[in-house]
Amino acid sequence: PVAAVAPRRTRGGLVAVCGVAGGAGASSLAALLAYRAVSLRDRPVLLCDTGGPMASLADYLGQRSPRSLLDAAEALSEERLDGRLFATLSPRLRMVASGPDAGDDYRLTALGADGSGGEGAFERSGVAELLRQAREAHALTVVDCGSLQREVERDVVRSASHVVWTARGDGIGELRAATTLAHFGGINRGERVLAVRPAGRRERVSTRRWLRIADVAGARLVVVPYLDELARQLDRAPAAS
């Protein structure tokens, strides 16, 4: 169903974007990565979020897809996925994100074919299959994983080819980044990036301290502009792509 929208070619990458805390800029950075990837690839790019009560990607971009990622995964696992799956943000940029949902239940999509969970349940789930098909059909799949509060977010990170951690570059951000990466920094062994943004327009990021945090997580440090500038870039992105 997902792969049917494009010829099967070399499998594209799967980038999981995670905030070390709420408000770290994961949604805006995920969107910017997807828009940028469109300009660098000749195949479609897919942008998703994992849903849940804090999902903001759809509202941020002003569009919603017919199904959330979990709804689509459940339908795929039950072989009833039909109709349009994604919203079209630009000719080669697609999105699966339907806004906040306090009622979604990942357990329904993480069960094995026999109805049991346990080890390997994610690999047998509709979410894993949906992402596999997405990678076959797209040059890149970017998933906004929020702040890893839910198991589905952590499972997507485990299966990603690349992980981008986002953080505010102030003292609180450093503390949250150090704590979060100590717990979750090792759940993925692929390429890892720690993207730090200034906490304010006139604030500076101490690269020396952040390099130590990035080293612990085995990540490459990238300092990104203040969020207002990111927002302006995003406002210009649809026209540019």
mmCIF file of C-alpha atoms in Angstrom:
data_model
loop_
_atom_site.group_PDB
_atom_site.id
_atom_site.type_symbol
_atom_site.label_atom_id
_atom_site.label_comp_id
_atom_site.label_asym_id
_atom_site.label_seq_id
_atom_site.Cartn_x
_atom_site.Cartn_y
_atom_site.Cartn_z
ATOM 1 C CA PRO A 1 0.000 0.000 0.000
ATOM 2 C CA VAL A 2 2.740 2.514 0.804
ATOM 3 C CA ALA A 3 5.335 1.118 -1.586
ATOM 4 C CA ALA A 4 2.739 1.024 -4.345
ATOM 5 C CA VAL A 5 2.941 4.785 -4.762
ATOM 6 C CA ALA A 6 6.474 4.576 -6.231
ATOM 7 C CA PRO A 7 8.708 2.004 -7.932
ATOM 8 C CA ARG A 8 10.801 -0.176 -5.637
ATOM 9 C CA ARG A 9 14.404 1.066 -5.599
ATOM 10 C CA THR A 10 17.239 1.208 -3.114
ATOM 11 C CA ARG A 11 15.762 1.518 0.351
ATOM 12 C CA GLY A 12 15.816 5.089 1.644
ATOM 13 C CA GLY A 13 17.009 6.160 5.063
ATOM 14 C CA LEU A 14 14.839 6.458 8.151
ATOM 15 C CA VAL A 15 15.617 9.496 10.312
ATOM 16 C CA ALA A 16 14.127 9.655 13.809
ATOM 17 C CA VAL A 17 14.074 13.171 15.281
ATOM 18 C CA CYS A 18 13.777 13.234 19.087
ATOM 19 C CA GLY A 19 13.629 16.060 21.618
ATOM 20 C CA VAL A 20 15.504 15.565 24.878
ATOM 21 C CA ALA A 21 12.491 17.335 26.449
ATOM 22 C CA GLY A 22 9.224 18.883 25.318
ATOM 23 C CA GLY A 23 9.736 22.126 23.380
ATOM 24 C CA ALA A 24 13.217 21.163 22.187
ATOM 25 C CA GLY A 25 12.253 21.781 18.549
ATOM 26 C CA ALA A 26 11.879 18.206 17.260
ATOM 27 C CA SER A 27 8.833 18.957 15.085
ATOM 28 C CA SER A 28 10.294 22.052 13.426
ATOM 29 C CA LEU A 29 13.629 20.354 12.776
ATOM 30 C CA ALA A 30 11.936 17.235 11.380
ATOM 31 C CA ALA A 31 9.939 19.398 8.973
ATOM 32 C CA LEU A 32 13.006 21.358 7.872
ATOM 33 C CA LEU A 33 14.963 18.155 7.266
ATOM 34 C CA ALA A 34 12.160 16.796 5.104
ATOM 35 C CA TYR A 35 11.815 19.985 3.064
ATOM 36 C CA ARG A 36 15.571 20.118 2.574
ATOM 37 C CA ALA A 37 15.714 16.473 1.521
ATOM 38 C CA VAL A 38 13.155 17.150 -1.222
ATOM 39 C CA SER A 39 15.545 19.618 -2.856
ATOM 40 C CA LEU A 40 18.386 17.070 -2.776
ATOM 41 C CA ARG A 41 16.547 13.966 -4.014
ATOM 42 C CA ASP A 42 14.703 12.960 -7.169
ATOM 43 C CA ARG A 43 12.317 10.650 -5.300
ATOM 44 C CA PRO A 44 9.513 11.549 -2.859
ATOM 45 C CA VAL A 45 10.220 12.203 0.820
ATOM 46 C CA LEU A 46 7.853 11.140 3.624
ATOM 47 C CA LEU A 47 7.409 13.126 6.847
ATOM 48 C CA CYS A 48 5.576 11.492 9.788
ATOM 49 C CA ASP A 49 4.966 11.804 13.472
ATOM 50 C CA THR A 50 4.087 9.070 15.931
ATOM 51 C CA GLY A 51 0.890 10.732 17.138
ATOM 52 C CA GLY A 52 -0.143 10.773 20.778
ATOM 53 C CA PRO A 53 -1.416 13.618 22.976
ATOM 54 C CA MET A 54 1.574 15.907 22.299
ATOM 55 C CA ALA A 55 1.679 15.505 18.503
ATOM 56 C CA SER A 56 2.043 18.936 16.893
ATOM 57 C CA LEU A 57 3.460 18.378 13.409
ATOM 58 C CA ALA A 58 0.113 18.506 11.571
ATOM 59 C CA ASP A 59 -0.997 21.685 13.327
ATOM 60 C CA TYR A 60 2.427 23.233 12.828
ATOM 61 C CA LEU A 61 2.254 22.670 9.053
ATOM 62 C CA GLY A 62 -1.461 23.383 8.728
ATOM 63 C CA GLN A 63 -2.414 20.050 7.131
ATOM 64 C CA ARG A 64 -3.513 16.627 8.318
ATOM 65 C CA SER A 65 -3.356 13.232 6.694
ATOM 66 C CA PRO A 66 -6.429 10.969 6.525
ATOM 67 C CA ARG A 67 -4.855 8.574 9.043
ATOM 68 C CA SER A 68 -2.311 8.843 11.824
ATOM 69 C CA LEU A 69 0.772 6.627 11.679
ATOM 70 C CA LEU A 70 -0.728 4.221 14.229
ATOM 71 C CA ASP A 71 -4.116 4.157 12.479
ATOM 72 C CA ALA A 72 -2.411 3.385 9.173
ATOM 73 C CA ALA A 73 -0.232 0.705 10.785
ATOM 74 C CA GLU A 74 -3.220 -0.992 12.407
ATOM 75 C CA ALA A 75 -5.128 -0.941 9.118
ATOM 76 C CA LEU A 76 -2.106 -2.373 7.298
ATOM 77 C CA SER A 77 -1.723 -5.185 9.840
ATOM 78 C CA GLU A 78 -5.400 -6.042 9.328
ATOM 79 C CA GLU A 79 -5.076 -5.795 5.523
ATOM 80 C CA ARG A 80 -7.685 -3.070 5.247
ATOM 81 C CA LEU A 81 -5.461 -0.150 4.270
ATOM 82 C CA ASP A 82 -7.164 1.494 1.316
ATOM 83 C CA GLY A 83 -7.701 4.999 0.054
ATOM 84 C CA ARG A 84 -5.357 7.956 0.430
ATOM 85 C CA LEU A 85 -2.773 7.570 3.185
ATOM 86 C CA PHE A 86 -0.825 10.817 3.246
ATOM 87 C CA ALA A 87 -1.271 14.559 2.846
ATOM 88 C CA THR A 88 0.717 16.233 0.048
ATOM 89 C CA LEU A 89 2.776 19.196 1.253
ATOM 90 C CA SER A 90 4.542 19.743 -2.085
ATOM 91 C CA PRO A 91 4.843 17.700 -5.303
ATOM 92 C CA ARG A 92 7.434 15.348 -3.760
ATOM 93 C CA LEU A 93 6.825 15.764 -0.040
ATOM 94 C CA ARG A 94 4.209 13.642 1.714
ATOM 95 C CA MET A 95 3.081 13.646 5.329
ATOM 96 C CA VAL A 96 1.433 11.109 7.658
ATOM 97 C CA ALA A 97 0.335 13.088 10.718
ATOM 98 C CA SER A 98 -3.198 13.689 11.923
ATOM 99 C CA GLY A 99 -2.781 15.785 15.064
ATOM 100 C CA PRO A 100 -2.946 15.034 18.808
ATOM 101 C CA ASP A 101 -4.795 11.908 19.879
ATOM 102 C CA ALA A 102 -5.150 11.019 23.543
ATOM 103 C CA GLY A 103 -6.828 7.729 22.744
ATOM 104 C CA ASP A 104 -4.345 5.936 20.493
ATOM 105 C CA ASP A 105 -3.077 2.611 21.831
ATOM 106 C CA TYR A 106 0.244 1.361 20.501
ATOM 107 C CA ARG A 107 -0.314 -2.062 22.038
ATOM 108 C CA LEU A 108 -2.827 -2.821 19.309
ATOM 109 C CA THR A 109 -0.221 -2.377 16.575
ATOM 110 C CA ALA A 110 2.737 -3.896 18.437
ATOM 111 C CA LEU A 111 1.233 -7.362 18.832
ATOM 112 C CA GLY A 112 2.479 -10.365 16.919
ATOM 113 C CA ALA A 113 0.375 -12.233 14.410
ATOM 114 C CA ASP A 114 -0.731 -14.634 17.142
ATOM 115 C CA GLY A 115 -1.866 -11.761 19.375
ATOM 116 C CA SER A 116 1.136 -11.956 21.686
ATOM 117 C CA GLY A 117 3.668 -9.251 22.437
ATOM 118 C CA GLY A 118 7.146 -9.842 23.789
ATOM 119 C CA GLU A 119 10.544 -9.709 22.166
ATOM 120 C CA GLY A 120 10.431 -8.936 18.465
ATOM 121 C CA ALA A 121 6.832 -7.681 18.615
ATOM 122 C CA PHE A 122 7.760 -4.390 16.972
ATOM 123 C CA GLU A 123 9.377 -6.124 14.008
ATOM 124 C CA ARG A 124 6.131 -8.054 13.492
ATOM 125 C CA SER A 125 3.928 -5.012 13.932
ATOM 126 C CA GLY A 126 2.090 -2.885 11.449
ATOM 127 C CA VAL A 127 4.277 0.099 12.343
ATOM 128 C CA ALA A 128 7.469 -1.730 11.388
ATOM 129 C CA GLU A 129 5.925 -2.967 8.143
ATOM 130 C CA LEU A 130 4.617 0.491 7.296
ATOM 131 C CA LEU A 131 8.084 1.995 7.807
ATOM 132 C CA ARG A 132 9.681 -0.775 5.731
ATOM 133 C CA GLN A 133 7.352 -0.017 2.845
ATOM 134 C CA ALA A 134 7.870 3.721 3.300
ATOM 135 C CA ARG A 135 11.643 3.294 2.997
ATOM 136 C CA GLU A 136 11.218 1.325 -0.213
ATOM 137 C CA ALA A 137 8.970 3.991 -1.737
ATOM 138 C CA HIS A 138 10.785 7.143 -0.597
ATOM 139 C CA ALA A 139 14.254 8.625 -0.801
ATOM 140 C CA LEU A 140 13.988 9.485 2.897
ATOM 141 C CA THR A 141 11.479 8.979 5.688
ATOM 142 C CA VAL A 142 11.646 11.470 8.573
ATOM 143 C CA VAL A 143 9.727 10.676 11.774
ATOM 144 C CA ASP A 144 9.056 13.184 14.550
ATOM 145 C CA CYS A 145 9.398 10.998 17.660
ATOM 146 C CA GLY A 146 8.576 13.677 20.227
ATOM 147 C CA SER A 147 10.457 13.267 23.492
ATOM 148 C CA LEU A 148 10.383 9.448 23.670
ATOM 149 C CA GLN A 149 7.585 9.327 26.229
ATOM 150 C CA ARG A 150 5.864 6.422 24.464
ATOM 151 C CA GLU A 151 7.037 2.972 23.484
ATOM 152 C CA VAL A 152 6.246 3.460 19.798
ATOM 153 C CA GLU A 153 8.620 6.447 19.721
ATOM 154 C CA ARG A 154 11.421 4.414 21.253
ATOM 155 C CA ASP A 155 10.794 1.529 18.857
ATOM 156 C CA VAL A 156 11.000 3.830 15.837
ATOM 157 C CA VAL A 157 14.323 5.148 17.151
ATOM 158 C CA ARG A 158 15.630 1.605 17.544
ATOM 159 C CA SER A 159 14.831 0.828 13.904
ATOM 160 C CA ALA A 160 16.085 4.133 12.419
ATOM 161 C CA SER A 161 19.154 4.421 10.208
ATOM 162 C CA HIS A 162 19.852 7.898 11.657
ATOM 163 C CA VAL A 163 18.824 9.617 14.903
ATOM 164 C CA VAL A 164 18.786 13.380 15.445
ATOM 165 C CA TRP A 165 18.500 14.487 19.070
ATOM 166 C CA THR A 166 17.354 18.082 19.570
ATOM 167 C CA ALA A 167 17.985 20.261 22.618
ATOM 168 C CA ARG A 168 17.850 23.853 23.847
ATOM 169 C CA GLY A 169 21.315 25.212 24.423
ATOM 170 C CA ASP A 170 20.822 26.502 27.984
ATOM 171 C CA GLY A 171 21.579 24.988 31.401
ATOM 172 C CA ILE A 172 18.236 23.211 31.656
ATOM 173 C CA GLY A 173 18.730 21.852 28.148
ATOM 174 C CA GLU A 174 22.165 20.529 29.080
ATOM 175 C CA LEU A 175 20.768 18.788 32.155
ATOM 176 C CA ARG A 176 17.882 17.217 30.234
ATOM 177 C CA ALA A 177 20.161 16.197 27.364
ATOM 178 C CA ALA A 178 22.683 14.556 29.681
ATOM 179 C CA THR A 179 19.920 12.665 31.512
ATOM 180 C CA THR A 180 17.981 11.611 28.404
ATOM 181 C CA LEU A 181 21.036 10.534 26.433
ATOM 182 C CA ALA A 182 22.373 8.584 29.411
ATOM 183 C CA HIS A 183 19.143 6.552 29.376
ATOM 184 C CA PHE A 184 18.324 6.383 25.657
ATOM 185 C CA GLY A 185 21.434 7.421 23.729
ATOM 186 C CA GLY A 186 22.464 3.825 23.144
ATOM 187 C CA ILE A 187 19.170 2.366 21.910
ATOM 188 C CA ASN A 188 20.244 2.998 18.312
ATOM 189 C CA ARG A 189 23.644 2.117 16.839
ATOM 190 C CA GLY A 190 23.229 4.021 13.585
ATOM 191 C CA GLU A 191 24.386 7.530 12.750
ATOM 192 C CA ARG A 192 23.584 9.967 15.581
ATOM 193 C CA VAL A 193 23.506 13.764 15.645
ATOM 194 C CA LEU A 194 22.912 16.103 18.580
ATOM 195 C CA ALA A 195 21.352 19.322 17.238
ATOM 196 C CA VAL A 196 21.484 22.180 19.754
ATOM 197 C CA ARG A 197 19.735 25.515 19.284
ATOM 198 C CA PRO A 198 20.210 28.714 21.298
ATOM 199 C CA ALA A 199 17.570 29.255 23.979
ATOM 200 C CA GLY A 200 17.128 32.897 22.916
ATOM 201 C CA ARG A 201 17.994 35.272 20.120
ATOM 202 C CA ARG A 202 21.001 36.674 21.993
ATOM 203 C CA GLU A 203 22.042 33.449 23.680
ATOM 204 C CA ARG A 204 25.156 31.515 22.720
ATOM 205 C CA VAL A 205 25.755 27.768 22.804
ATOM 206 C CA SER A 206 28.786 26.553 24.760
ATOM 207 C CA THR A 207 30.174 24.032 22.290
ATOM 208 C CA ARG A 208 32.767 22.790 24.795
ATOM 209 C CA ARG A 209 30.127 21.541 27.242
ATOM 210 C CA TRP A 210 27.868 20.215 24.505
ATOM 211 C CA LEU A 211 30.699 18.322 22.856
ATOM 212 C CA ARG A 212 31.135 16.347 26.078
ATOM 213 C CA ILE A 213 27.435 15.464 26.094
ATOM 214 C CA ALA A 214 27.536 14.501 22.407
ATOM 215 C CA ASP A 215 30.588 12.300 22.965
ATOM 216 C CA VAL A 216 28.785 10.303 25.666
ATOM 217 C CA ALA A 217 25.977 9.564 23.192
ATOM 218 C CA GLY A 218 28.380 8.832 20.326
ATOM 219 C CA ALA A 219 26.782 11.694 18.405
ATOM 220 C CA ARG A 220 28.076 14.449 16.153
ATOM 221 C CA LEU A 221 27.312 17.942 17.466
ATOM 222 C CA VAL A 222 25.514 20.440 15.214
ATOM 223 C CA VAL A 223 24.529 23.945 16.361
ATOM 224 C CA VAL A 224 21.376 25.166 14.601
ATOM 225 C CA PRO A 225 19.943 28.734 14.431
ATOM 226 C CA TYR A 226 17.561 30.208 16.961
ATOM 227 C CA LEU A 227 14.046 28.815 16.536
ATOM 228 C CA ASP A 228 12.584 32.035 15.099
ATOM 229 C CA GLU A 229 14.967 31.745 12.179
ATOM 230 C CA LEU A 230 14.034 28.090 11.731
ATOM 231 C CA ALA A 231 10.372 29.104 11.615
ATOM 232 C CA ARG A 232 11.074 31.698 8.929
ATOM 233 C CA GLN A 233 12.932 29.120 6.866
ATOM 234 C CA LEU A 234 10.017 26.725 7.234
ATOM 235 C CA ASP A 235 7.567 29.414 6.109
ATOM 236 C CA ARG A 236 9.594 29.790 2.912
ATOM 237 C CA ALA A 237 10.153 26.058 2.421
ATOM 238 C CA PRO A 238 6.975 25.035 0.520
ATOM 239 C CA ALA A 239 7.512 27.649 -2.171
ATOM 240 C CA ALA A 240 11.195 26.792 -2.441
ATOM 241 C CA SER A 241 10.563 23.108 -2.876
#
